[in-house]
PDB file of C-alpha atoms and ligand atoms in Angstrom:
ATOM      1  CA  MET A 208      -6.671 -16.786 -40.993  1.00  0.00           C
ATOM      2  CA  SER A 209      -8.912 -17.787 -38.097  1.00  0.00           C
ATOM      3  CA  PHE A 210     -10.479 -15.210 -35.794  1.00  0.00           C
ATOM      4  CA  ILE A 211      -8.390 -16.464 -32.891  1.00  0.00           C
ATOM      5  CA  LYS A 212      -5.105 -16.129 -34.818  1.00  0.00           C
ATOM      6  CA  ILE A 213      -5.991 -12.625 -36.028  1.00  0.00           C
ATOM      7  CA  VAL A 214      -6.922 -11.255 -32.616  1.00  0.00           C
ATOM      8  CA  GLN A 215      -4.028 -13.006 -30.919  1.00  0.00           C
ATOM      9  CA  GLN A 216      -1.600 -11.146 -33.169  1.00  0.00           C
ATOM     10  CA  ALA A 217      -3.501  -7.865 -32.888  1.00  0.00           C
ATOM     11  CA  THR A 218      -3.564  -7.823 -29.095  1.00  0.00           C
ATOM     12  CA  LEU A 219      -0.204  -9.322 -28.145  1.00  0.00           C
ATOM     13  CA  PRO A 220       1.103  -6.077 -26.545  1.00  0.00           C
ATOM     14  CA  TYR A 221      -1.894  -5.923 -24.187  1.00  0.00           C
ATOM     15  CA  TRP A 222      -1.582  -9.579 -23.307  1.00  0.00           C
ATOM     16  CA  THR A 223       2.147  -9.314 -22.595  1.00  0.00           C
ATOM     17  CA  GLY A 224       1.535  -5.946 -20.954  1.00  0.00           C
ATOM     18  CA  SER A 225      -1.063  -7.461 -18.631  1.00  0.00           C
ATOM     19  CA  LEU A 226       1.331 -10.158 -17.450  1.00  0.00           C
ATOM     20  CA  GLN A 227       4.007  -7.519 -16.860  1.00  0.00           C
ATOM     21  CA  HIS A 228       1.724  -4.917 -15.312  1.00  0.00           C
ATOM     22  CA  PRO A 229       2.732  -3.958 -11.727  1.00  0.00           C
ATOM     23  CA  PHE A 230      -0.756  -4.880 -10.499  1.00  0.00           C
ATOM     24  CA  ILE A 231      -0.194  -8.466 -11.657  1.00  0.00           C
ATOM     25  CA  VAL A 232       3.506  -8.660 -10.808  1.00  0.00           C
ATOM     26  CA  GLU A 233       2.875  -7.363  -7.280  1.00  0.00           C
ATOM     27  CA  LEU A 234      -0.200  -9.563  -6.821  1.00  0.00           C
ATOM     28  CA  GLN A 235       2.021 -12.555  -7.508  1.00  0.00           C
ATOM     29  CA  ALA A 236       4.813 -11.257  -5.268  1.00  0.00           C
ATOM     30  CA  GLY A 237       2.335 -10.435  -2.494  1.00  0.00           C
ATOM     31  CA  THR A 238       3.486  -6.808  -2.411  1.00  0.00           C
ATOM     32  CA  LEU A 239       0.400  -5.231  -4.025  1.00  0.00           C
ATOM     33  CA  SER A 240      -1.075  -2.631  -1.684  1.00  0.00           C
ATOM     34  CA  ALA A 241      -4.245  -3.750   0.077  1.00  0.00           C
ATOM     35  CA  ASP A 242      -5.912  -0.484  -1.020  1.00  0.00           C
ATOM     36  CA  CYS A 243      -5.282  -1.216  -4.695  1.00  0.00           C
ATOM     37  CA  PHE A 244      -6.705  -4.713  -4.333  1.00  0.00           C
ATOM     38  CA  ARG A 245      -9.726  -3.346  -2.508  1.00  0.00           C
ATOM     39  CA  TYR A 246     -10.298  -0.753  -5.202  1.00  0.00           C
ATOM     40  CA  TYR A 247      -9.946  -3.456  -7.846  1.00  0.00           C
ATOM     41  CA  LEU A 248     -12.528  -5.638  -6.068  1.00  0.00           C
ATOM     42  CA  ILE A 249     -15.039  -2.807  -5.893  1.00  0.00           C
ATOM     43  CA  GLN A 250     -14.560  -1.804  -9.516  1.00  0.00           C
ATOM     44  CA  ASP A 251     -14.653  -5.420 -10.629  1.00  0.00           C
ATOM     45  CA  HIS A 252     -17.891  -5.871  -8.710  1.00  0.00           C
ATOM     46  CA  TYR A 253     -19.460  -3.253 -10.979  1.00  0.00           C
ATOM     47  CA  TYR A 254     -17.856  -4.850 -13.982  1.00  0.00           C
ATOM     48  CA  LEU A 255     -19.012  -8.372 -13.109  1.00  0.00           C
ATOM     49  CA  GLN A 256     -22.589  -7.235 -12.549  1.00  0.00           C
ATOM     50  CA  ALA A 257     -22.637  -5.888 -16.098  1.00  0.00           C
ATOM     51  CA  PHE A 258     -20.734  -8.885 -17.437  1.00  0.00           C
ATOM     52  CA  SER A 259     -23.302 -11.288 -16.030  1.00  0.00           C
ATOM     53  CA  ARG A 260     -26.225  -9.253 -17.368  1.00  0.00           C
ATOM     54  CA  LEU A 261     -24.574  -9.022 -20.782  1.00  0.00           C
ATOM     55  CA  HIS A 262     -24.295 -12.805 -21.018  1.00  0.00           C
ATOM     56  CA  GLN A 263     -28.026 -13.031 -20.419  1.00  0.00           C
ATOM     57  CA  LEU A 264     -28.811 -10.284 -22.944  1.00  0.00           C
ATOM     58  CA  VAL A 265     -26.635 -11.872 -25.619  1.00  0.00           C
ATOM     59  CA  ALA A 266     -28.126 -15.315 -24.887  1.00  0.00           C
ATOM     60  CA  ASP A 267     -31.647 -13.892 -25.279  1.00  0.00           C
ATOM     61  CA  ARG A 268     -30.791 -12.646 -28.773  1.00  0.00           C
ATOM     62  CA  CYS A 269     -28.718 -15.581 -30.005  1.00  0.00           C
ATOM     63  CA  GLN A 270     -29.757 -17.398 -33.169  1.00  0.00           C
ATOM     64  CA  ASP A 271     -26.805 -19.752 -32.902  1.00  0.00           C
ATOM     65  CA  SER A 272     -27.597 -22.475 -30.365  1.00  0.00           C
ATOM     66  CA  ALA A 273     -23.957 -23.231 -29.479  1.00  0.00           C
ATOM     67  CA  LEU A 274     -23.270 -19.564 -28.739  1.00  0.00           C
ATOM     68  CA  LYS A 275     -26.498 -19.249 -26.767  1.00  0.00           C
ATOM     69  CA  GLN A 276     -25.508 -22.250 -24.641  1.00  0.00           C
ATOM     70  CA  LEU A 277     -22.048 -20.782 -24.002  1.00  0.00           C
ATOM     71  CA  MET A 278     -23.560 -17.482 -22.894  1.00  0.00           C
ATOM     72  CA  LEU A 279     -25.959 -19.232 -20.520  1.00  0.00           C
ATOM     73  CA  THR A 280     -23.230 -21.471 -19.090  1.00  0.00           C
ATOM     74  CA  GLY A 281     -20.947 -18.453 -18.787  1.00  0.00           C
ATOM     75  CA  ALA A 282     -23.570 -16.579 -16.760  1.00  0.00           C
ATOM     76  CA  ALA A 283     -24.243 -19.602 -14.529  1.00  0.00           C
ATOM     77  CA  ASP A 284     -20.526 -20.320 -13.951  1.00  0.00           C
ATOM     78  CA  LEU A 285     -19.980 -16.706 -13.031  1.00  0.00           C
ATOM     79  CA  GLU A 286     -22.679 -16.869 -10.374  1.00  0.00           C
ATOM     80  CA  SER A 287     -21.534 -20.196  -8.909  1.00  0.00           C
ATOM     81  CA  GLY A 288     -17.766 -19.574  -9.094  1.00  0.00           C
ATOM     82  CA  GLU A 289     -16.247 -16.146  -9.429  1.00  0.00           C
ATOM     83  CA  ALA A 290     -19.146 -14.238  -7.854  1.00  0.00           C
ATOM     84  CA  LEU A 291     -19.065 -16.498  -4.781  1.00  0.00           C
ATOM     85  CA  VAL A 292     -15.336 -15.970  -4.257  1.00  0.00           C
ATOM     86  CA  ARG A 293     -15.902 -12.246  -4.574  1.00  0.00           C
ATOM     87  CA  GLN A 294     -18.701 -12.335  -1.986  1.00  0.00           C
ATOM     88  CA  GLN A 295     -16.304 -14.019   0.421  1.00  0.00           C
ATOM     89  CA  PHE A 296     -13.669 -11.368  -0.266  1.00  0.00           C
ATOM     90  CA  PHE A 297     -16.227  -8.647   0.422  1.00  0.00           C
ATOM     91  CA  GLN A 298     -17.162 -10.243   3.740  1.00  0.00           C
ATOM     92  CA  GLU A 299     -13.634 -10.991   4.901  1.00  0.00           C
ATOM     93  CA  LEU A 300     -12.282  -7.587   3.898  1.00  0.00           C
ATOM     94  CA  GLN A 301     -15.410  -5.904   5.233  1.00  0.00           C
ATOM     95  CA  ILE A 302     -16.282  -4.091   2.073  1.00  0.00           C
ATOM     96  CA  THR A 303     -19.727  -2.856   3.013  1.00  0.00           C
ATOM     97  CA  ALA A 304     -22.707  -1.634   1.016  1.00  0.00           C
ATOM     98  CA  ASP A 305     -21.863   1.849   2.320  1.00  0.00           C
ATOM     99  CA  GLU A 306     -18.330   1.712   0.986  1.00  0.00           C
ATOM    100  CA  LEU A 307     -19.665   0.505  -2.351  1.00  0.00           C
ATOM    101  CA  ALA A 308     -22.196   3.327  -2.445  1.00  0.00           C
ATOM    102  CA  GLN A 309     -19.423   5.821  -1.738  1.00  0.00           C
ATOM    103  CA  THR A 310     -17.154   4.461  -4.466  1.00  0.00           C
ATOM    104  CA  PRO A 311     -18.343   5.507  -7.902  1.00  0.00           C
ATOM    105  CA  VAL A 312     -17.676   3.474 -11.027  1.00  0.00           C
ATOM    106  CA  ALA A 313     -14.234   4.671 -12.230  1.00  0.00           C
ATOM    107  CA  PRO A 314     -13.802   6.110 -15.745  1.00  0.00           C
ATOM    108  CA  THR A 315     -12.101   2.982 -17.133  1.00  0.00           C
ATOM    109  CA  THR A 316     -14.678   0.632 -15.597  1.00  0.00           C
ATOM    110  CA  ASP A 317     -17.431   2.773 -17.051  1.00  0.00           C
ATOM    111  CA  HIS A 318     -15.750   2.814 -20.440  1.00  0.00           C
ATOM    112  CA  TYR A 319     -15.306  -0.954 -20.491  1.00  0.00           C
ATOM    113  CA  ILE A 320     -18.921  -1.628 -19.506  1.00  0.00           C
ATOM    114  CA  ALA A 321     -20.159   0.930 -22.070  1.00  0.00           C
ATOM    115  CA  HIS A 322     -18.019  -0.646 -24.783  1.00  0.00           C
ATOM    116  CA  LEU A 323     -19.528  -4.071 -24.109  1.00  0.00           C
ATOM    117  CA  TYR A 324     -23.090  -2.737 -24.098  1.00  0.00           C
ATOM    118  CA  ARG A 325     -22.441  -0.729 -27.262  1.00  0.00           C
ATOM    119  CA  GLN A 326     -21.799  -3.954 -29.166  1.00  0.00           C
ATOM    120  CA  LEU A 327     -25.459  -4.853 -28.557  1.00  0.00           C
ATOM    121  CA  THR A 328     -26.552  -1.907 -30.713  1.00  0.00           C
ATOM    122  CA  ILE A 329     -25.243  -3.919 -33.665  1.00  0.00           C
ATOM    123  CA  ASP A 330     -27.709  -6.670 -34.424  1.00  0.00           C
ATOM    124  CA  ASN A 331     -25.167  -9.480 -34.419  1.00  0.00           C
ATOM    125  CA  THR A 332     -24.455 -11.524 -31.313  1.00  0.00           C
ATOM    126  CA  ALA A 333     -21.133 -12.807 -32.696  1.00  0.00           C
ATOM    127  CA  ILE A 334     -19.801  -9.238 -32.378  1.00  0.00           C
ATOM    128  CA  ALA A 335     -21.053  -8.880 -28.806  1.00  0.00           C
ATOM    129  CA  ALA A 336     -19.581 -12.281 -27.916  1.00  0.00           C
ATOM    130  CA  ALA A 337     -16.240 -11.285 -29.476  1.00  0.00           C
ATOM    131  CA  GLY A 338     -16.228  -8.281 -27.130  1.00  0.00           C
ATOM    132  CA  LEU A 339     -16.825 -10.530 -24.116  1.00  0.00           C
ATOM    133  CA  TYR A 340     -14.193 -13.078 -25.056  1.00  0.00           C
ATOM    134  CA  PRO A 341     -10.984 -11.322 -23.848  1.00  0.00           C
ATOM    135  CA  CYS A 342     -12.425 -11.267 -20.312  1.00  0.00           C
ATOM    136  CA  LEU A 343     -12.452 -15.035 -20.244  1.00  0.00           C
ATOM    137  CA  TRP A 344      -9.323 -15.664 -22.207  1.00  0.00           C
ATOM    138  CA  LEU A 345      -7.055 -13.110 -20.554  1.00  0.00           C
ATOM    139  CA  TYR A 346      -8.036 -14.111 -17.021  1.00  0.00           C
ATOM    140  CA  GLY A 347      -7.484 -17.761 -17.968  1.00  0.00           C
ATOM    141  CA  ASP A 348      -3.999 -16.920 -19.243  1.00  0.00           C
ATOM    142  CA  VAL A 349      -3.198 -14.760 -16.207  1.00  0.00           C
ATOM    143  CA  GLY A 350      -4.466 -17.498 -13.865  1.00  0.00           C
ATOM    144  CA  GLN A 351      -2.330 -20.133 -15.563  1.00  0.00           C
ATOM    145  CA  ALA A 352       0.782 -17.977 -15.621  1.00  0.00           C
ATOM    146  CA  LEU A 353       0.499 -16.879 -11.989  1.00  0.00           C
ATOM    147  CA  SER A 354      -0.388 -20.297 -10.601  1.00  0.00           C
ATOM    148  CA  GLN A 355       3.144 -21.534 -11.366  1.00  0.00           C
ATOM    149  CA  ARG A 356       4.190 -19.896  -8.079  1.00  0.00           C
ATOM    150  CA  THR A 357       2.241 -19.327  -4.872  1.00  0.00           C
ATOM    151  CA  SER A 358       1.564 -15.745  -3.836  1.00  0.00           C
ATOM    152  CA  PRO A 359       2.505 -15.175  -0.162  1.00  0.00           C
ATOM    153  CA  ASN A 360      -0.743 -13.237   0.298  1.00  0.00           C
ATOM    154  CA  PRO A 361      -3.621 -15.709   0.817  1.00  0.00           C
ATOM    155  CA  TYR A 362      -6.202 -13.347  -0.726  1.00  0.00           C
ATOM    156  CA  TYR A 363      -4.084 -12.834  -3.820  1.00  0.00           C
ATOM    157  CA  GLN A 364      -3.467 -16.551  -4.011  1.00  0.00           C
ATOM    158  CA  ARG A 365      -7.205 -17.239  -3.861  1.00  0.00           C
ATOM    159  CA  TRP A 366      -7.773 -14.662  -6.606  1.00  0.00           C
ATOM    160  CA  ILE A 367      -5.195 -16.463  -8.779  1.00  0.00           C
ATOM    161  CA  GLU A 368      -6.721 -19.885  -8.109  1.00  0.00           C
ATOM    162  CA  THR A 369     -10.155 -18.683  -9.250  1.00  0.00           C
ATOM    163  CA  TYR A 370      -8.747 -18.350 -12.763  1.00  0.00           C
ATOM    164  CA  ALA A 371      -6.338 -21.292 -12.811  1.00  0.00           C
ATOM    165  CA  THR A 372      -8.928 -24.007 -13.417  1.00  0.00           C
ATOM    166  CA  ASP A 373      -9.284 -26.654 -16.130  1.00  0.00           C
ATOM    167  CA  GLU A 374     -12.949 -25.676 -16.484  1.00  0.00           C
ATOM    168  CA  LEU A 375     -11.986 -22.145 -17.496  1.00  0.00           C
ATOM    169  CA  GLN A 376      -9.464 -23.484 -20.014  1.00  0.00           C
ATOM    170  CA  THR A 377     -12.146 -25.709 -21.556  1.00  0.00           C
ATOM    171  CA  GLU A 378     -14.602 -22.818 -21.715  1.00  0.00           C
ATOM    172  CA  ILE A 379     -11.947 -20.701 -23.441  1.00  0.00           C
ATOM    173  CA  GLN A 380     -11.241 -23.440 -26.013  1.00  0.00           C
ATOM    174  CA  THR A 381     -14.909 -24.064 -26.768  1.00  0.00           C
ATOM    175  CA  THR A 382     -15.748 -20.381 -27.081  1.00  0.00           C
ATOM    176  CA  GLY A 383     -12.756 -19.870 -29.376  1.00  0.00           C
ATOM    177  CA  GLN A 384     -13.979 -22.629 -31.678  1.00  0.00           C
ATOM    178  CA  VAL A 385     -17.486 -21.161 -31.838  1.00  0.00           C
ATOM    179  CA  LEU A 386     -16.138 -17.661 -32.542  1.00  0.00           C
ATOM    180  CA  ASN A 387     -13.871 -19.024 -35.295  1.00  0.00           C
ATOM    181  CA  ARG A 388     -16.862 -20.691 -36.919  1.00  0.00           C
ATOM    182  CA  LEU A 389     -19.061 -17.569 -36.657  1.00  0.00           C
ATOM    183  CA  TYR A 390     -16.250 -15.374 -37.965  1.00  0.00           C
ATOM    184  CA  ALA A 391     -15.705 -17.613 -40.999  1.00  0.00           C
ATOM    185  CA  ALA A 392     -19.429 -17.342 -41.842  1.00  0.00           C
ATOM    186  CA  SER A 393     -19.589 -13.531 -41.399  1.00  0.00           C
ATOM    187  CA  SER A 394     -19.465 -10.701 -43.941  1.00  0.00           C
ATOM    188  CA  PRO A 395     -16.196  -8.725 -44.159  1.00  0.00           C
ATOM    189  CA  LEU A 396     -17.810  -5.806 -42.292  1.00  0.00           C
ATOM    190  CA  ASP A 397     -19.031  -8.055 -39.474  1.00  0.00           C
ATOM    191  CA  GLN A 398     -15.623  -9.716 -39.331  1.00  0.00           C
ATOM    192  CA  GLU A 399     -14.009  -6.319 -38.928  1.00  0.00           C
ATOM    193  CA  GLN A 400     -16.424  -5.464 -36.129  1.00  0.00           C
ATOM    194  CA  MET A 401     -15.757  -8.743 -34.336  1.00  0.00           C
ATOM    195  CA  VAL A 402     -12.030  -7.998 -34.393  1.00  0.00           C
ATOM    196  CA  HIS A 403     -12.616  -4.421 -33.260  1.00  0.00           C
ATOM    197  CA  ALA A 404     -14.852  -5.482 -30.356  1.00  0.00           C
ATOM    198  CA  PHE A 405     -12.198  -7.961 -29.208  1.00  0.00           C
ATOM    199  CA  VAL A 406      -9.253  -5.569 -29.601  1.00  0.00           C
ATOM    200  CA  ARG A 407     -10.939  -2.748 -27.693  1.00  0.00           C
ATOM    201  CA  SER A 408     -11.878  -5.106 -24.861  1.00  0.00           C
ATOM    202  CA  SER A 409      -8.262  -6.279 -24.687  1.00  0.00           C
ATOM    203  CA  GLN A 410      -7.099  -2.680 -24.448  1.00  0.00           C
ATOM    204  CA  LEU A 411      -9.614  -2.030 -21.707  1.00  0.00           C
ATOM    205  CA  GLU A 412      -8.547  -5.162 -19.818  1.00  0.00           C
ATOM    206  CA  TYR A 413      -5.049  -3.723 -19.781  1.00  0.00           C
ATOM    207  CA  HIS A 414      -6.358  -0.313 -18.721  1.00  0.00           C
ATOM    208  CA  PHE A 415      -8.337  -2.016 -15.960  1.00  0.00           C
ATOM    209  CA  TRP A 416      -5.133  -3.115 -14.140  1.00  0.00           C
ATOM    210  CA  GLU A 417      -3.835   0.409 -14.454  1.00  0.00           C
ATOM    211  CA  MET A 418      -7.136   1.868 -13.194  1.00  0.00           C
ATOM    212  CA  ALA A 419      -6.946  -0.310 -10.062  1.00  0.00           C
ATOM    213  CA  TYR A 420      -3.235   0.242  -9.528  1.00  0.00           C
ATOM    214  CA  ARG A 421      -3.627   4.023  -9.648  1.00  0.00           C
ATOM    215  CA  GLN A 422      -7.062   3.956  -8.006  1.00  0.00           C
ATOM    216  CA  GLU A 423      -8.267   6.066 -10.897  1.00  0.00           C
ATOM    217  CA  GLN A 424     -10.814   8.760 -10.001  1.00  0.00           C
ATOM    218  CA  TRP A 425     -13.024  11.127 -11.942  1.00  0.00           C
ATOM    219  CA  LEU A 426     -11.522  14.613 -12.145  1.00  0.00           C
ATOM    220  CA  ALA A 427     -13.110  16.958  -9.646  1.00  0.00           C
ATOM    221  CA  GLY A 428     -13.847  19.817 -12.058  1.00  0.00           C
ATOM    222  CA  ALA A 429     -13.438  23.452 -11.105  1.00  0.00           C
ATOM    223  CA  VAL A 430     -12.912  24.375  -7.451  1.00  0.00           C
ATOM    224  CA  GLN A 431     -15.846  26.523  -6.362  1.00  0.00           C
TER     225      GLN A 431
HETATM  226  C1  HMH B 238     -12.154  -6.668 -15.850  1.00  0.00           C
HETATM  227  C2  HMH B 238     -12.379  -8.128 -15.757  1.00  0.00           C
HETATM  228  N1  HMH B 238     -12.217  -8.878 -16.846  1.00  0.00           N
HETATM  229  C3  HMH B 238     -12.418 -10.215 -16.799  1.00  0.00           C
HETATM  230  C4  HMH B 238     -12.795 -10.818 -15.626  1.00  0.00           C
HETATM  231  C5  HMH B 238     -12.978 -12.307 -15.560  1.00  0.00           C
HETATM  232  O1  HMH B 238     -14.294 -12.617 -15.452  1.00  0.00           O
HETATM  233  C6  HMH B 238     -12.973  -9.993 -14.498  1.00  0.00           C
HETATM  234  N2  HMH B 238     -13.339 -10.502 -13.313  1.00  0.00           N
HETATM  235  N3  HMH B 238     -12.750  -8.665 -14.599  1.00  0.00           N
END
């Protein structure tokens, strides 16, 4: 079976769960609390910084020229598309450098970033790329699903539109083909690690909605 088929089956509950998660349902309905969206934007800012850097790090190590190109294009698209929309959100919602500094990386955000970096300790860029792939694919699917109806909240609608593009769909298709090819040429152990990297990222994507929805915090520890 192809890599894409295997991981699709393995992660279906997280995919379906993402589309049914209250963060997503309420984003579409326009009823999501502004605080949750704000918290999401801040946490996703941390995530996207790492995501962009990871594309560069994987590209630097790539032997496979097609994968290297995808990583470089991915990093460039992020800067020119998603990151720009996010900068506008930060300005319009007045999320300042101070607020950022006062909002630590939440446990789930930290876990997700650490998971992605951890894949780089294995000397195989196909595994690292497999870990990055759910980010692209899930947001593409969410964007497509949500763009069927307009969210009454213009910010939420703009968020949806960022991920409802033909370019993203093409990037998802192309990356899937490259990962299928690399998977087919990998050893059984590497194949297992590619699947694991993808599955864990899918779980963490699902946890990420929950983190934002609950505005997850680090536990305070003992009261002094
Ligand atoms: C957590 C997360 N995953 C994927 C994307 C899409 O790039 C994003 N912005 N945030």
